[in-house]
Amino acid sequence: MFHGRDPSRWHNRGVNRAQWTPTPVELADLELLSSGVIDSSRGFRVAVPTAISAAVAATDTLELIDPEGVPLARLTVESRLAAGATVTLAGPVEPLAHTEFGPFRRYHRTPAEVRNENPEAFAVPVTAILSTSDVDAVRAHAAETGRTPLLLALTGPGSPQDLSAPGLVRATLAAARDIPDAVVVAVAAAAGQHRSAEVAAAYADETFSVDGEGEPSAAVARIRDQDRPPLDRRGLVVFFTGLSGSGKSTLARALHDVLLERGDRTVTSLDGDVVRHHLSKGLGFSRADRETNIARIGWVAAEISRHGGVAICSPIAPFDATRKLVRGMVEAAGGGFVLVHVATPLEECERRDRKGLYAKARAGRIPEFTGISSPYEKPADARVSVDTTGRSIDDALAAVLDVLYLDGRLSRSPAALAPEG
């Protein structure tokens, strides 16, 4: 894995076809540049691992592709800036194709198209649901100026506030029904006040801002509540990390059983050993292979959370960067992420050693073994830390459940177990 990224993002199909999948934020910026939202003369920047930069050096061209492998643009590298394990490549890009799929693609329109159809318009950047006060203000400004209200739903990474990107477009369309002649456009602009202003200026000569104060209409509120249900009905990933023999798999299985008994959530267990037997079969235990294994677990867990399920993961996951990668994937999918550090000391884990792994590692028969010949980076961002030494399973699990209850991730009295009467 390169710099915490899946190596599948790097492709080399011959000297003339070096390819790379940018990050979601970089892809959003690429779409803005390709569609004329931002000035193409500024060029494009993409961060790649040093190995990729070296491979591109022969031709100074890099094909930028989407996650499905579709070529979107060709970057001509004019400058390089190294920073640690990554190199930022910069230069002009030649668009090869536009993104064709995704929710509400028909609302993703270029500034040229929109300006041609609405020459007298004012732009309203939208990153959250529009309240009835917002709607009234936009409607009044349109009446006063005689201009067309252009509602720009900013759907790029980090822009929608308390909504998914599709949810933001749905809510904006619902609000637009109460604004005569309003036009809704979706723009893949990532978070940032500067970017928001730049996008608005590309679509109209006037920008009108709303403050988001007040409550939305009933129709918009229904969309919000459906898109972002209460925490105890929202997707969740509980991620156990710790040394081999720390008790993380035991706690994960116990939590899995508790949630199945409750019956109010769909639950999937992604145990480290089981995942290696199926999803990551063929991977070894080098740092790169271990990071790839965790990234795969994270991707599956994020998709489970995206659809409202609970994923319980229990790999060793020794590296902080990879754990943060998983957290990012889950949060980008709209799920909650709870990191549980099973902090049982090495001495106790080695004493248990049911599989004899520590003994083999001490004898040099297992290279790069976490805790012996490979480091375990203790998480500083764990929501709860549990040492299982001398504790029963129920007692250790209670510490995890208490946090899930406290944070509202689980209801204390699920409907399935509520008394009748």
PDB file of N, CA and C in Angstrom, residues 317-415:
ATOM      1  N   ALA A 317      -4.801  -4.401  13.306  1.00  0.00           N
ATOM      2  CA  ALA A 317      -4.740  -3.005  12.827  1.00  0.00           C
ATOM      3  C   ALA A 317      -3.694  -2.203  13.599  1.00  0.00           C
ATOM      4  N   PRO A 318      -2.416  -2.527  13.438  1.00  0.00           N
ATOM      5  CA  PRO A 318      -1.390  -1.919  14.289  1.00  0.00           C
ATOM      6  C   PRO A 318      -1.005  -0.487  13.926  1.00  0.00           C
ATOM      7  N   PHE A 319      -1.370  -0.027  12.723  1.00  0.00           N
ATOM      8  CA  PHE A 319      -0.851   1.251  12.265  1.00  0.00           C
ATOM      9  C   PHE A 319      -1.914   2.356  12.312  1.00  0.00           C
ATOM     10  N   ASP A 320      -1.527   3.485  12.888  1.00  0.00           N
ATOM     11  CA  ASP A 320      -2.460   4.586  13.089  1.00  0.00           C
ATOM     12  C   ASP A 320      -3.012   5.128  11.772  1.00  0.00           C
ATOM     13  N   ALA A 321      -2.159   5.242  10.757  1.00  0.00           N
ATOM     14  CA  ALA A 321      -2.596   5.817   9.479  1.00  0.00           C
ATOM     15  C   ALA A 321      -3.694   4.974   8.849  1.00  0.00           C
ATOM     16  N   THR A 322      -3.582   3.654   8.964  1.00  0.00           N
ATOM     17  CA  THR A 322      -4.584   2.790   8.347  1.00  0.00           C
ATOM     18  C   THR A 322      -5.892   2.843   9.118  1.00  0.00           C
ATOM     19  N   ARG A 323      -5.810   2.926  10.450  1.00  0.00           N
ATOM     20  CA  ARG A 323      -7.037   3.071  11.240  1.00  0.00           C
ATOM     21  C   ARG A 323      -7.743   4.377  10.883  1.00  0.00           C
ATOM     22  N   LYS A 324      -6.971   5.445  10.706  1.00  0.00           N
ATOM     23  CA  LYS A 324      -7.564   6.727  10.315  1.00  0.00           C
ATOM     24  C   LYS A 324      -8.168   6.638   8.916  1.00  0.00           C
ATOM     25  N   LEU A 325      -7.541   5.871   8.033  1.00  0.00           N
ATOM     26  CA  LEU A 325      -8.099   5.660   6.696  1.00  0.00           C
ATOM     27  C   LEU A 325      -9.479   5.026   6.791  1.00  0.00           C
ATOM     28  N   VAL A 326      -9.607   4.009   7.645  1.00  0.00           N
ATOM     29  CA  VAL A 326     -10.894   3.336   7.821  1.00  0.00           C
ATOM     30  C   VAL A 326     -11.914   4.298   8.407  1.00  0.00           C
ATOM     31  N   ARG A 327     -11.514   5.047   9.426  1.00  0.00           N
ATOM     32  CA  ARG A 327     -12.426   6.034  10.017  1.00  0.00           C
ATOM     33  C   ARG A 327     -12.943   6.992   8.937  1.00  0.00           C
ATOM     34  N   GLY A 328     -12.039   7.460   8.086  1.00  0.00           N
ATOM     35  CA  GLY A 328     -12.426   8.382   7.032  1.00  0.00           C
ATOM     36  C   GLY A 328     -13.420   7.769   6.054  1.00  0.00           C
ATOM     37  N   MET A 329     -13.206   6.502   5.688  1.00  0.00           N
ATOM     38  CA  MET A 329     -14.121   5.839   4.764  1.00  0.00           C
ATOM     39  C   MET A 329     -15.509   5.702   5.380  1.00  0.00           C
ATOM     40  N   VAL A 330     -15.550   5.348   6.645  1.00  0.00           N
ATOM     41  CA  VAL A 330     -16.838   5.161   7.321  1.00  0.00           C
ATOM     42  C   VAL A 330     -17.574   6.486   7.443  1.00  0.00           C
ATOM     43  N   GLU A 331     -16.877   7.518   7.880  1.00  0.00           N
ATOM     44  CA  GLU A 331     -17.530   8.814   8.055  1.00  0.00           C
ATOM     45  C   GLU A 331     -17.970   9.398   6.718  1.00  0.00           C
ATOM     46  N   ALA A 332     -17.192   9.150   5.660  1.00  0.00           N
ATOM     47  CA  ALA A 332     -17.592   9.613   4.329  1.00  0.00           C
ATOM     48  C   ALA A 332     -18.854   8.908   3.853  1.00  0.00           C
ATOM     49  N   ALA A 333     -19.065   7.679   4.344  1.00  0.00           N
ATOM     50  CA  ALA A 333     -20.263   6.919   3.978  1.00  0.00           C
ATOM     51  C   ALA A 333     -21.460   7.298   4.839  1.00  0.00           C
ATOM     52  N   GLY A 334     -21.260   8.191   5.811  1.00  0.00           N
ATOM     53  CA  GLY A 334     -22.351   8.620   6.670  1.00  0.00           C
ATOM     54  C   GLY A 334     -22.527   7.769   7.907  1.00  0.00           C
ATOM     55  N   GLY A 335     -21.608   6.861   8.169  1.00  0.00           N
ATOM     56  CA  GLY A 335     -21.712   5.989   9.342  1.00  0.00           C
ATOM     57  C   GLY A 335     -20.979   6.543  10.543  1.00  0.00           C
ATOM     58  N   GLY A 336     -21.290   5.981  11.705  1.00  0.00           N
ATOM     59  CA  GLY A 336     -20.560   6.322  12.921  1.00  0.00           C
ATOM     60  C   GLY A 336     -19.387   5.376  13.096  1.00  0.00           C
ATOM     61  N   PHE A 337     -18.327   5.849  13.721  1.00  0.00           N
ATOM     62  CA  PHE A 337     -17.115   5.041  13.912  1.00  0.00           C
ATOM     63  C   PHE A 337     -16.710   5.090  15.379  1.00  0.00           C
ATOM     64  N   VAL A 338     -16.653   3.920  16.000  1.00  0.00           N
ATOM     65  CA  VAL A 338     -16.245   3.830  17.403  1.00  0.00           C
ATOM     66  C   VAL A 338     -15.008   2.941  17.479  1.00  0.00           C
ATOM     67  N   LEU A 339     -13.883   3.541  17.836  1.00  0.00           N
ATOM     68  CA  LEU A 339     -12.633   2.800  17.948  1.00  0.00           C
ATOM     69  C   LEU A 339     -12.458   2.294  19.377  1.00  0.00           C
ATOM     70  N   VAL A 340     -12.291   0.983  19.509  1.00  0.00           N
ATOM     71  CA  VAL A 340     -12.104   0.359  20.817  1.00  0.00           C
ATOM     72  C   VAL A 340     -10.692  -0.212  20.872  1.00  0.00           C
ATOM     73  N   HIS A 341      -9.865   0.326  21.775  1.00  0.00           N
ATOM     74  CA  HIS A 341      -8.515  -0.200  21.953  1.00  0.00           C
ATOM     75  C   HIS A 341      -8.545  -1.260  23.046  1.00  0.00           C
ATOM     76  N   VAL A 342      -8.312  -2.496  22.657  1.00  0.00           N
ATOM     77  CA  VAL A 342      -8.221  -3.577  23.632  1.00  0.00           C
ATOM     78  C   VAL A 342      -6.770  -3.582  24.113  1.00  0.00           C
ATOM     79  N   ALA A 343      -6.551  -2.903  25.239  1.00  0.00           N
ATOM     80  CA  ALA A 343      -5.212  -2.514  25.671  1.00  0.00           C
ATOM     81  C   ALA A 343      -4.553  -3.527  26.609  1.00  0.00           C
ATOM     82  N   THR A 344      -4.847  -4.792  26.434  1.00  0.00           N
ATOM     83  CA  THR A 344      -4.219  -5.836  27.241  1.00  0.00           C
ATOM     84  C   THR A 344      -2.708  -5.815  27.002  1.00  0.00           C
ATOM     85  N   PRO A 345      -1.889  -5.776  28.066  1.00  0.00           N
ATOM     86  CA  PRO A 345      -0.436  -5.658  27.895  1.00  0.00           C
ATOM     87  C   PRO A 345       0.171  -6.837  27.139  1.00  0.00           C
ATOM     88  N   LEU A 346       1.302  -6.577  26.502  1.00  0.00           N
ATOM     89  CA  LEU A 346       2.009  -7.611  25.748  1.00  0.00           C
ATOM     90  C   LEU A 346       2.308  -8.839  26.608  1.00  0.00           C
ATOM     91  N   GLU A 347       2.707  -8.618  27.861  1.00  0.00           N
ATOM     92  CA  GLU A 347       3.062  -9.736  28.727  1.00  0.00           C
ATOM     93  C   GLU A 347       1.886 -10.698  28.912  1.00  0.00           C
ATOM     94  N   GLU A 348       0.679 -10.129  29.097  1.00  0.00           N
ATOM     95  CA  GLU A 348      -0.503 -10.957  29.267  1.00  0.00           C
ATOM     96  C   GLU A 348      -0.878 -11.647  27.961  1.00  0.00           C
ATOM     97  N   CYS A 349      -0.771 -10.936  26.846  1.00  0.00           N
ATOM     98  CA  CYS A 349      -1.083 -11.541  25.538  1.00  0.00           C
ATOM     99  C   CYS A 349      -0.134 -12.704  25.258  1.00  0.00           C
ATOM    100  N   GLU A 350       1.128 -12.499  25.604  1.00  0.00           N
ATOM    101  CA  GLU A 350       2.126 -13.549  25.367  1.00  0.00           C
ATOM    102  C   GLU A 350       1.908 -14.726  26.304  1.00  0.00           C
ATOM    103  N   ARG A 351       1.437 -14.449  27.523  1.00  0.00           N
ATOM    104  CA  ARG A 351       1.151 -15.540  28.457  1.00  0.00           C
ATOM    105  C   ARG A 351       0.012 -16.416  27.944  1.00  0.00           C
ATOM    106  N   ARG A 352      -0.980 -15.798  27.340  1.00  0.00           N
ATOM    107  CA  ARG A 352      -2.113 -16.570  26.818  1.00  0.00           C
ATOM    108  C   ARG A 352      -1.675 -17.406  25.605  1.00  0.00           C
ATOM    109  N   ASP A 353      -1.216 -16.766  24.582  1.00  0.00           N
ATOM    110  CA  ASP A 353      -0.600 -17.368  23.388  1.00  0.00           C
ATOM    111  C   ASP A 353      -1.134 -18.757  23.038  1.00  0.00           C
ATOM    112  N   ARG A 354      -2.448 -18.865  22.870  1.00  0.00           N
ATOM    113  CA  ARG A 354      -3.063 -20.165  22.595  1.00  0.00           C
ATOM    114  C   ARG A 354      -2.572 -20.788  21.292  1.00  0.00           C
ATOM    115  N   LYS A 355      -2.223 -19.963  20.329  1.00  0.00           N
ATOM    116  CA  LYS A 355      -1.795 -20.489  19.033  1.00  0.00           C
ATOM    117  C   LYS A 355      -0.277 -20.661  18.929  1.00  0.00           C
ATOM    118  N   GLY A 356       0.436 -20.279  19.979  1.00  0.00           N
ATOM    119  CA  GLY A 356       1.886 -20.420  19.959  1.00  0.00           C
ATOM    120  C   GLY A 356       2.589 -19.439  19.038  1.00  0.00           C
ATOM    121  N   LEU A 357       1.903 -18.355  18.696  1.00  0.00           N
ATOM    122  CA  LEU A 357       2.460 -17.417  17.725  1.00  0.00           C
ATOM    123  C   LEU A 357       3.614 -16.596  18.302  1.00  0.00           C
ATOM    124  N   TYR A 358       3.453 -16.179  19.569  1.00  0.00           N
ATOM    125  CA  TYR A 358       4.523 -15.379  20.171  1.00  0.00           C
ATOM    126  C   TYR A 358       5.810 -16.195  20.313  1.00  0.00           C
ATOM    127  N   ALA A 359       5.660 -17.447  20.665  1.00  0.00           N
ATOM    128  CA  ALA A 359       6.842 -18.304  20.791  1.00  0.00           C
ATOM    129  C   ALA A 359       7.557 -18.429  19.453  1.00  0.00           C
ATOM    130  N   LYS A 360       6.784 -18.587  18.380  1.00  0.00           N
ATOM    131  CA  LYS A 360       7.383 -18.687  17.042  1.00  0.00           C
ATOM    132  C   LYS A 360       8.035 -17.362  16.648  1.00  0.00           C
ATOM    133  N   ALA A 361       7.400 -16.261  17.015  1.00  0.00           N
ATOM    134  CA  ALA A 361       7.963 -14.950  16.688  1.00  0.00           C
ATOM    135  C   ALA A 361       9.259 -14.716  17.443  1.00  0.00           C
ATOM    136  N   ARG A 362       9.294 -15.101  18.738  1.00  0.00           N
ATOM    137  CA  ARG A 362      10.517 -14.957  19.531  1.00  0.00           C
ATOM    138  C   ARG A 362      11.650 -15.793  18.958  1.00  0.00           C
ATOM    139  N   ALA A 363      11.276 -16.918  18.343  1.00  0.00           N
ATOM    140  CA  ALA A 363      12.282 -17.810  17.766  1.00  0.00           C
ATOM    141  C   ALA A 363      12.677 -17.386  16.355  1.00  0.00           C
ATOM    142  N   GLY A 364      12.076 -16.306  15.859  1.00  0.00           N
ATOM    143  CA  GLY A 364      12.408 -15.811  14.536  1.00  0.00           C
ATOM    144  C   GLY A 364      11.726 -16.540  13.399  1.00  0.00           C
ATOM    145  N   ARG A 365      10.721 -17.350  13.744  1.00  0.00           N
ATOM    146  CA  ARG A 365      10.050 -18.140  12.701  1.00  0.00           C
ATOM    147  C   ARG A 365       8.889 -17.385  12.062  1.00  0.00           C
ATOM    148  N   ILE A 366       8.449 -16.290  12.702  1.00  0.00           N
ATOM    149  CA  ILE A 366       7.413 -15.433  12.114  1.00  0.00           C
ATOM    150  C   ILE A 366       7.977 -14.020  12.021  1.00  0.00           C
ATOM    151  N   PRO A 367       8.298 -13.559  10.817  1.00  0.00           N
ATOM    152  CA  PRO A 367       8.840 -12.200  10.673  1.00  0.00           C
ATOM    153  C   PRO A 367       7.737 -11.157  10.807  1.00  0.00           C
ATOM    154  N   GLU A 368       8.122  -9.954  11.161  1.00  0.00           N
ATOM    155  CA  GLU A 368       7.204  -8.805  11.250  1.00  0.00           C
ATOM    156  C   GLU A 368       5.964  -9.135  12.068  1.00  0.00           C
ATOM    157  N   PHE A 369       6.185  -9.691  13.255  1.00  0.00           N
ATOM    158  CA  PHE A 369       5.067 -10.041  14.134  1.00  0.00           C
ATOM    159  C   PHE A 369       4.785  -8.872  15.072  1.00  0.00           C
ATOM    160  N   THR A 370       3.555  -8.406  15.074  1.00  0.00           N
ATOM    161  CA  THR A 370       3.187  -7.215  15.852  1.00  0.00           C
ATOM    162  C   THR A 370       3.462  -7.398  17.342  1.00  0.00           C
ATOM    163  N   GLY A 371       4.167  -6.450  17.915  1.00  0.00           N
ATOM    164  CA  GLY A 371       4.507  -6.481  19.332  1.00  0.00           C
ATOM    165  C   GLY A 371       5.878  -7.066  19.604  1.00  0.00           C
ATOM    166  N   ILE A 372       6.405  -7.823  18.638  1.00  0.00           N
ATOM    167  CA  ILE A 372       7.720  -8.448  18.809  1.00  0.00           C
ATOM    168  C   ILE A 372       8.723  -7.850  17.825  1.00  0.00           C
ATOM    169  N   SER A 373       8.486  -8.060  16.538  1.00  0.00           N
ATOM    170  CA  SER A 373       9.410  -7.566  15.513  1.00  0.00           C
ATOM    171  C   SER A 373       8.786  -6.497  14.630  1.00  0.00           C
ATOM    172  N   SER A 374       7.556  -6.122  14.939  1.00  0.00           N
ATOM    173  CA  SER A 374       6.871  -5.057  14.204  1.00  0.00           C
ATOM    174  C   SER A 374       6.074  -4.243  15.220  1.00  0.00           C
ATOM    175  N   PRO A 375       6.037  -2.923  15.069  1.00  0.00           N
ATOM    176  CA  PRO A 375       5.431  -2.080  16.112  1.00  0.00           C
ATOM    177  C   PRO A 375       3.913  -2.137  16.123  1.00  0.00           C
ATOM    178  N   TYR A 376       3.357  -1.861  17.290  1.00  0.00           N
ATOM    179  CA  TYR A 376       1.929  -1.586  17.420  1.00  0.00           C
ATOM    180  C   TYR A 376       1.804  -0.140  17.873  1.00  0.00           C
ATOM    181  N   GLU A 377       1.175   0.680  17.067  1.00  0.00           N
ATOM    182  CA  GLU A 377       1.021   2.095  17.378  1.00  0.00           C
ATOM    183  C   GLU A 377      -0.258   2.285  18.183  1.00  0.00           C
ATOM    184  N   LYS A 378      -0.107   2.578  19.455  1.00  0.00           N
ATOM    185  CA  LYS A 378      -1.278   2.715  20.322  1.00  0.00           C
ATOM    186  C   LYS A 378      -2.132   3.900  19.876  1.00  0.00           C
ATOM    187  N   PRO A 379      -3.441   3.688  19.745  1.00  0.00           N
ATOM    188  CA  PRO A 379      -4.300   4.783  19.271  1.00  0.00           C
ATOM    189  C   PRO A 379      -4.479   5.868  20.319  1.00  0.00           C
ATOM    190  N   ALA A 380      -4.389   7.105  19.870  1.00  0.00           N
ATOM    191  CA  ALA A 380      -4.665   8.241  20.746  1.00  0.00           C
ATOM    192  C   ALA A 380      -6.104   8.706  20.585  1.00  0.00           C
ATOM    193  N   ASP A 381      -6.813   8.127  19.622  1.00  0.00           N
ATOM    194  CA  ASP A 381      -8.175   8.570  19.318  1.00  0.00           C
ATOM    195  C   ASP A 381      -9.222   7.498  19.609  1.00  0.00           C
ATOM    196  N   ALA A 382      -8.876   6.521  20.464  1.00  0.00           N
ATOM    197  CA  ALA A 382      -9.853   5.483  20.815  1.00  0.00           C
ATOM    198  C   ALA A 382     -10.968   6.079  21.666  1.00  0.00           C
ATOM    199  N   ARG A 383     -12.198   5.667  21.394  1.00  0.00           N
ATOM    200  CA  ARG A 383     -13.333   6.142  22.196  1.00  0.00           C
ATOM    201  C   ARG A 383     -13.340   5.462  23.550  1.00  0.00           C
ATOM    202  N   VAL A 384     -12.848   4.224  23.607  1.00  0.00           N
ATOM    203  CA  VAL A 384     -12.779   3.500  24.868  1.00  0.00           C
ATOM    204  C   VAL A 384     -11.579   2.565  24.834  1.00  0.00           C
ATOM    205  N   SER A 385     -10.928   2.410  25.965  1.00  0.00           N
ATOM    206  CA  SER A 385      -9.778   1.514  26.096  1.00  0.00           C
ATOM    207  C   SER A 385     -10.109   0.464  27.149  1.00  0.00           C
ATOM    208  N   VAL A 386      -9.895  -0.804  26.809  1.00  0.00           N
ATOM    209  CA  VAL A 386     -10.269  -1.903  27.699  1.00  0.00           C
ATOM    210  C   VAL A 386      -9.090  -2.851  27.864  1.00  0.00           C
ATOM    211  N   ASP A 387      -8.674  -3.061  29.099  1.00  0.00           N
ATOM    212  CA  ASP A 387      -7.670  -4.072  29.421  1.00  0.00           C
ATOM    213  C   ASP A 387      -8.423  -5.298  29.939  1.00  0.00           C
ATOM    214  N   THR A 388      -8.286  -6.433  29.257  1.00  0.00           N
ATOM    215  CA  THR A 388      -9.061  -7.621  29.625  1.00  0.00           C
ATOM    216  C   THR A 388      -8.380  -8.477  30.683  1.00  0.00           C
ATOM    217  N   THR A 389      -7.221  -8.051  31.162  1.00  0.00           N
ATOM    218  CA  THR A 389      -6.495  -8.840  32.152  1.00  0.00           C
ATOM    219  C   THR A 389      -7.342  -9.053  33.407  1.00  0.00           C
ATOM    220  N   GLY A 390      -7.581 -10.305  33.771  1.00  0.00           N
ATOM    221  CA  GLY A 390      -8.304 -10.633  34.996  1.00  0.00           C
ATOM    222  C   GLY A 390      -9.766 -10.248  34.997  1.00  0.00           C
ATOM    223  N   ARG A 391     -10.332  -9.959  33.850  1.00  0.00           N
ATOM    224  CA  ARG A 391     -11.739  -9.529  33.780  1.00  0.00           C
ATOM    225  C   ARG A 391     -12.571 -10.566  33.035  1.00  0.00           C
ATOM    226  N   SER A 392     -13.835 -10.666  33.417  1.00  0.00           N
ATOM    227  CA  SER A 392     -14.744 -11.545  32.686  1.00  0.00           C
ATOM    228  C   SER A 392     -15.131 -10.876  31.372  1.00  0.00           C
ATOM    229  N   ILE A 393     -15.635 -11.669  30.455  1.00  0.00           N
ATOM    230  CA  ILE A 393     -16.076 -11.132  29.165  1.00  0.00           C
ATOM    231  C   ILE A 393     -17.189 -10.109  29.380  1.00  0.00           C
ATOM    232  N   ASP A 394     -18.153 -10.450  30.250  1.00  0.00           N
ATOM    233  CA  ASP A 394     -19.279  -9.548  30.495  1.00  0.00           C
ATOM    234  C   ASP A 394     -18.822  -8.216  31.062  1.00  0.00           C
ATOM    235  N   ASP A 395     -17.842  -8.262  31.960  1.00  0.00           N
ATOM    236  CA  ASP A 395     -17.356  -7.036  32.586  1.00  0.00           C
ATOM    237  C   ASP A 395     -16.645  -6.148  31.565  1.00  0.00           C
ATOM    238  N   ALA A 396     -15.792  -6.758  30.733  1.00  0.00           N
ATOM    239  CA  ALA A 396     -15.071  -5.985  29.723  1.00  0.00           C
ATOM    240  C   ALA A 396     -16.028  -5.450  28.666  1.00  0.00           C
ATOM    241  N   LEU A 397     -17.006  -6.270  28.278  1.00  0.00           N
ATOM    242  CA  LEU A 397     -17.966  -5.830  27.269  1.00  0.00           C
ATOM    243  C   LEU A 397     -18.823  -4.683  27.784  1.00  0.00           C
ATOM    244  N   ALA A 398     -19.108  -4.679  29.084  1.00  0.00           N
ATOM    245  CA  ALA A 398     -19.930  -3.619  29.659  1.00  0.00           C
ATOM    246  C   ALA A 398     -19.306  -2.247  29.421  1.00  0.00           C
ATOM    247  N   ALA A 399     -17.969  -2.172  29.447  1.00  0.00           N
ATOM    248  CA  ALA A 399     -17.302  -0.887  29.211  1.00  0.00           C
ATOM    249  C   ALA A 399     -17.564  -0.391  27.795  1.00  0.00           C
ATOM    250  N   VAL A 400     -17.639  -1.319  26.839  1.00  0.00           N
ATOM    251  CA  VAL A 400     -17.922  -0.949  25.447  1.00  0.00           C
ATOM    252  C   VAL A 400     -19.386  -0.550  25.294  1.00  0.00           C
ATOM    253  N   LEU A 401     -20.270  -1.355  25.854  1.00  0.00           N
ATOM    254  CA  LEU A 401     -21.702  -1.064  25.753  1.00  0.00           C
ATOM    255  C   LEU A 401     -22.050   0.266  26.411  1.00  0.00           C
ATOM    256  N   ASP A 402     -21.415   0.569  27.535  1.00  0.00           N
ATOM    257  CA  ASP A 402     -21.699   1.837  28.223  1.00  0.00           C
ATOM    258  C   ASP A 402     -21.421   3.032  27.311  1.00  0.00           C
ATOM    259  N   VAL A 403     -20.333   2.958  26.539  1.00  0.00           N
ATOM    260  CA  VAL A 403     -19.993   4.045  25.621  1.00  0.00           C
ATOM    261  C   VAL A 403     -21.009   4.128  24.484  1.00  0.00           C
ATOM    262  N   LEU A 404     -21.422   2.978  23.963  1.00  0.00           N
ATOM    263  CA  LEU A 404     -22.408   2.976  22.880  1.00  0.00           C
ATOM    264  C   LEU A 404     -23.743   3.544  23.354  1.00  0.00           C
ATOM    265  N   TYR A 405     -24.117   3.229  24.596  1.00  0.00           N
ATOM    266  CA  TYR A 405     -25.346   3.804  25.169  1.00  0.00           C
ATOM    267  C   TYR A 405     -25.183   5.307  25.398  1.00  0.00           C
ATOM    268  N   LEU A 406     -24.048   5.685  25.993  1.00  0.00           N
ATOM    269  CA  LEU A 406     -23.811   7.084  26.332  1.00  0.00           C
ATOM    270  C   LEU A 406     -23.822   7.967  25.089  1.00  0.00           C
ATOM    271  N   ASP A 407     -23.232   7.477  24.000  1.00  0.00           N
ATOM    272  CA  ASP A 407     -23.157   8.250  22.760  1.00  0.00           C
ATOM    273  C   ASP A 407     -24.446   8.210  21.951  1.00  0.00           C
ATOM    274  N   GLY A 408     -25.423   7.413  22.414  1.00  0.00           N
ATOM    275  CA  GLY A 408     -26.681   7.303  21.682  1.00  0.00           C
ATOM    276  C   GLY A 408     -26.615   6.380  20.492  1.00  0.00           C
ATOM    277  N   ARG A 409     -25.532   5.590  20.377  1.00  0.00           N
ATOM    278  CA  ARG A 409     -25.388   4.665  19.256  1.00  0.00           C
ATOM    279  C   ARG A 409     -26.315   3.463  19.396  1.00  0.00           C
ATOM    280  N   LEU A 410     -26.655   3.135  20.631  1.00  0.00           N
ATOM    281  CA  LEU A 410     -27.605   2.067  20.923  1.00  0.00           C
ATOM    282  C   LEU A 410     -28.647   2.593  21.890  1.00  0.00           C
ATOM    283  N   SER A 411     -29.885   2.193  21.693  1.00  0.00           N
ATOM    284  CA  SER A 411     -30.919   2.525  22.670  1.00  0.00           C
ATOM    285  C   SER A 411     -30.829   1.522  23.812  1.00  0.00           C
ATOM    286  N   ARG A 412     -31.099   1.958  25.024  1.00  0.00           N
ATOM    287  CA  ARG A 412     -30.991   1.051  26.170  1.00  0.00           C
ATOM    288  C   ARG A 412     -32.131   0.036  26.212  1.00  0.00           C
ATOM    289  N   SER A 413     -33.263   0.369  25.611  1.00  0.00           N
ATOM    290  CA  SER A 413     -34.404  -0.539  25.620  1.00  0.00           C
ATOM    291  C   SER A 413     -34.917  -0.715  24.198  1.00  0.00           C
ATOM    292  N   PRO A 414     -34.302  -1.615  23.433  1.00  0.00           N
ATOM    293  CA  PRO A 414     -34.752  -1.812  22.062  1.00  0.00           C
ATOM    294  C   PRO A 414     -36.189  -2.312  22.022  1.00  0.00           C
ATOM    295  N   ALA A 415     -36.902  -1.949  20.955  1.00  0.00           N
ATOM    296  CA  ALA A 415     -38.310  -2.327  20.836  1.00  0.00           C
ATOM    297  C   ALA A 415     -38.495  -3.840  20.876  1.00  0.00           C
TER     298      ALA A 415
END
